[in-house]
Coordinates of N, CA and C in Angstrom, one line a residue:
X1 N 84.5 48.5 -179.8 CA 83.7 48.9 -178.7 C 82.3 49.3 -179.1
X2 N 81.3 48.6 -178.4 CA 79.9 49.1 -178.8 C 79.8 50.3 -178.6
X3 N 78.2 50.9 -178.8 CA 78.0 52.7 -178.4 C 78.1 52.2 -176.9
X4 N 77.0 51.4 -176.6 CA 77.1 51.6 -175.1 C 78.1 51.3 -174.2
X5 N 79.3 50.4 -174.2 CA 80.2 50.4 -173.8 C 81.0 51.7 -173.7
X6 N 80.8 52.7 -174.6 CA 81.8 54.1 -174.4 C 80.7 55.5 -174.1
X7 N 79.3 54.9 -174.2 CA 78.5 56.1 -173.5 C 77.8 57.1 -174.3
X8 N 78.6 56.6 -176.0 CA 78.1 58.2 -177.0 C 77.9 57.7 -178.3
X9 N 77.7 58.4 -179.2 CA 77.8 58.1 -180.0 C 79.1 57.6 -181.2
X10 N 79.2 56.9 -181.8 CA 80.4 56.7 -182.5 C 80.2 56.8 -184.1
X11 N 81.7 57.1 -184.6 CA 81.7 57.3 -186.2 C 82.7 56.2 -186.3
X12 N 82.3 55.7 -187.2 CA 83.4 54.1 -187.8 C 84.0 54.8 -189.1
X13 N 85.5 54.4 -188.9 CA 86.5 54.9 -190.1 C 86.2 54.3 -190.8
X14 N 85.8 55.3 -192.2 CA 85.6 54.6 -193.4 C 86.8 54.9 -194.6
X15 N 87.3 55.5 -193.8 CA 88.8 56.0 -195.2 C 89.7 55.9 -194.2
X16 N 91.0 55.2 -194.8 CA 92.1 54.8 -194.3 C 92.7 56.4 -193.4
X17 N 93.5 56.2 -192.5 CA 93.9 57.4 -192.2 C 95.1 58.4 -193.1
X18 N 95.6 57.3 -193.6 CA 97.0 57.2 -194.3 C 96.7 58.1 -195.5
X19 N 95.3 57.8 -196.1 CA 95.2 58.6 -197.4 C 94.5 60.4 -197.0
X20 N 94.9 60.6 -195.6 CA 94.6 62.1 -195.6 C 95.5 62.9 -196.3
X21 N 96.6 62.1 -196.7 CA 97.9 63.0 -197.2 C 97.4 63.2 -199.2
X22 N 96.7 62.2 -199.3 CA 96.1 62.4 -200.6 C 95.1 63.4 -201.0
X23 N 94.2 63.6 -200.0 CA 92.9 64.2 -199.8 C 93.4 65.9 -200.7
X24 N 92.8 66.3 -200.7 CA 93.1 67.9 -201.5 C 92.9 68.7 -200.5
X25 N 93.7 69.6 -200.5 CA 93.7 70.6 -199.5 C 92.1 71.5 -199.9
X26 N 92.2 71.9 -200.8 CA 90.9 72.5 -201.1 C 89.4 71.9 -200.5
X27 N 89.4 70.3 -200.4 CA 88.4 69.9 -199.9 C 88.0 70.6 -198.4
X28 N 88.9 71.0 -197.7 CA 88.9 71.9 -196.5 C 89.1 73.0 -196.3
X29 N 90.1 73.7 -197.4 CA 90.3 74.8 -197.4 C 89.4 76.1 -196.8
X30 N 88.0 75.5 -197.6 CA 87.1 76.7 -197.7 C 86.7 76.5 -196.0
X31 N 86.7 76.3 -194.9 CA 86.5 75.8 -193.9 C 87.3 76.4 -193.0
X32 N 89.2 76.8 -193.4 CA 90.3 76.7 -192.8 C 90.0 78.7 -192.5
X33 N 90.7 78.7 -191.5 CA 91.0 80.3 -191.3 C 92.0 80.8 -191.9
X34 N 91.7 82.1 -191.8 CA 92.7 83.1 -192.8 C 93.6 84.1 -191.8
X35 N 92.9 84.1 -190.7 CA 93.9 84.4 -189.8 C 95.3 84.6 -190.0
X36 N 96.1 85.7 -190.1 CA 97.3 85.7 -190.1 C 98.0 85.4 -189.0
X37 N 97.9 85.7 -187.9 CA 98.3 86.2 -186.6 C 98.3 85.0 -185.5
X38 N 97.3 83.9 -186.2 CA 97.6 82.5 -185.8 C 98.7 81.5 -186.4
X39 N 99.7 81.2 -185.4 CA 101.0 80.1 -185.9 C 100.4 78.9 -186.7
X40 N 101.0 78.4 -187.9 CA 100.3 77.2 -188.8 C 101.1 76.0 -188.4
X41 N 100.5 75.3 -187.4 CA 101.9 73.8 -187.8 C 101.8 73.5 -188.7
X42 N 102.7 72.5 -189.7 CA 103.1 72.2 -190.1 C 102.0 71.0 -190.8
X43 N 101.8 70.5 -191.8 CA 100.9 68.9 -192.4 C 100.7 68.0 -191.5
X44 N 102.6 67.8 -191.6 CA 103.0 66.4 -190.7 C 102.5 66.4 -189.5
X45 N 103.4 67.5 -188.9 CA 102.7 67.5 -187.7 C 101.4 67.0 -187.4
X46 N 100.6 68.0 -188.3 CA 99.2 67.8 -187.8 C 99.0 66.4 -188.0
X47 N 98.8 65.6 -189.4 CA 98.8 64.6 -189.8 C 98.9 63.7 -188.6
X48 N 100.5 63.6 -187.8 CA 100.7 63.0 -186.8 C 99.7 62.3 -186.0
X49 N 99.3 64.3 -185.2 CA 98.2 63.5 -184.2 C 96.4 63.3 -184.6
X50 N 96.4 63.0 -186.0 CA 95.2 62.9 -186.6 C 95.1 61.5 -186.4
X51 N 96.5 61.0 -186.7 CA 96.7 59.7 -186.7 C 96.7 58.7 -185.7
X52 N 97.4 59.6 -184.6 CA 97.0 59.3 -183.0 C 95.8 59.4 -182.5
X53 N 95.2 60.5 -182.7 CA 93.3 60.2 -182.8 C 93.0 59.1 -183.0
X54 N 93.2 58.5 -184.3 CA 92.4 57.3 -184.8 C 93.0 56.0 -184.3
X55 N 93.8 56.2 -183.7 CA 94.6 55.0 -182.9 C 94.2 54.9 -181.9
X56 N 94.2 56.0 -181.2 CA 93.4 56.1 -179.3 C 92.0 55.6 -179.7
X57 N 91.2 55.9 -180.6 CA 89.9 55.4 -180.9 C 89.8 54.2 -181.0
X58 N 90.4 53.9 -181.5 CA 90.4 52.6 -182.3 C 89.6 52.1 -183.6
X59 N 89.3 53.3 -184.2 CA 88.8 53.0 -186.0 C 87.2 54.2 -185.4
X60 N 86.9 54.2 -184.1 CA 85.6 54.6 -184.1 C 85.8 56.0 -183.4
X61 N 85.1 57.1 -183.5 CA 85.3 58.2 -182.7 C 83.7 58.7 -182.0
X62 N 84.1 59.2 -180.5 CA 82.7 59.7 -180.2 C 82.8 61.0 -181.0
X63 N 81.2 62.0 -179.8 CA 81.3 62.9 -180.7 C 82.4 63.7 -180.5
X64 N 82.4 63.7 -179.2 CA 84.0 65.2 -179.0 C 85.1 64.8 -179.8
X65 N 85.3 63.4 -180.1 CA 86.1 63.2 -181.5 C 86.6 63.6 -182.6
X66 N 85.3 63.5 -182.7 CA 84.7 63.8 -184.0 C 85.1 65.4 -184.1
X67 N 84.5 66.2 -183.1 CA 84.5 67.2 -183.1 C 86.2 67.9 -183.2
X68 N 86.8 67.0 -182.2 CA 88.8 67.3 -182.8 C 88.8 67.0 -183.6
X69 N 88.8 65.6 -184.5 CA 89.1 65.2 -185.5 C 88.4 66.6 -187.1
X70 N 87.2 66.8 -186.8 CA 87.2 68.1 -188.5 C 87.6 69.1 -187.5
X71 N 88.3 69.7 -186.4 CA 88.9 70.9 -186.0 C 90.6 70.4 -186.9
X72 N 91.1 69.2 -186.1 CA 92.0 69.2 -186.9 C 92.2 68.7 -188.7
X73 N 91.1 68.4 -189.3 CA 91.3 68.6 -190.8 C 91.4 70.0 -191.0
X74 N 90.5 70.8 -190.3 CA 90.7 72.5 -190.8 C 91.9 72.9 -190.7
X75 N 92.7 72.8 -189.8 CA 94.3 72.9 -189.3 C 95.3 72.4 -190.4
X76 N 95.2 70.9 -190.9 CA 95.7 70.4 -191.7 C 95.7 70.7 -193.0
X77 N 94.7 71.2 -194.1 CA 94.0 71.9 -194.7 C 95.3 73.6 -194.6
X78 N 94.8 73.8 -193.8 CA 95.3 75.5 -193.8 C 96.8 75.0 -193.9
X79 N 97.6 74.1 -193.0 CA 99.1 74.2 -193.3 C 99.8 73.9 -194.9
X80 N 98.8 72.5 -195.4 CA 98.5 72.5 -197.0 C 98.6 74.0 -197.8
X81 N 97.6 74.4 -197.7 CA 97.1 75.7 -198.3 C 98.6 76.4 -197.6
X82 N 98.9 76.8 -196.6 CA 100.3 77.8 -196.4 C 101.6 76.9 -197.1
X83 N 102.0 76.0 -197.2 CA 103.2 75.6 -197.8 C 102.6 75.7 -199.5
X84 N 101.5 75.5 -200.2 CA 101.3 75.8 -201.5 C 101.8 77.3 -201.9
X85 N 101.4 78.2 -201.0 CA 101.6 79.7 -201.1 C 102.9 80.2 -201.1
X86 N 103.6 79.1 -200.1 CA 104.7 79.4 -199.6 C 106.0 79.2 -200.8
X87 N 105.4 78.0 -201.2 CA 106.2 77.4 -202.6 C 106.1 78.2 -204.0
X88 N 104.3 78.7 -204.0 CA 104.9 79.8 -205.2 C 105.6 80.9 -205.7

């Protein structure tokens, strides 16, 4: 879909979605909150609807997108980071 066909700006997927599970948690870490008192889903979970993002888009994201999509890397990131903690 062109820009102007969806009205906004778009980002074209340049890394597979699939290899978010590779990505290092640390690459977002420093980003993620420390909040205790906030419930952490789970990777997968998140992972899931990261993946549904990029599907409903179809490889391109506007900005509010965009704007879910690094809300949910910070999310994905922190559940990373809580199951590392969790495991030592």
């Amino acid at each position: 879909m062109s820009e102007g066909a969806r009205g906004d700006t778009l980002c074209r997927l340049s890394v597979a979605p699939r290899s978010l599970t590779s990505m290092s948690a640390s690459s977002f870490a420093s980003s993620a909150s420390s909040d205790a008192s906030t419930p952490v889903r789970s990777a997968a979970v998140v992972n899931v609807e990261i993946r549904a993002l990029w599907t409903r888009a179809g490889g391109a994201l506007s900005a509010a997108e965009q704007e879910r999509y690094q809300r949910l890397l910070v999310e994905w990131a922190a559940a990373v980071r809580a199951d590392v903690v969790e495991a030592a």
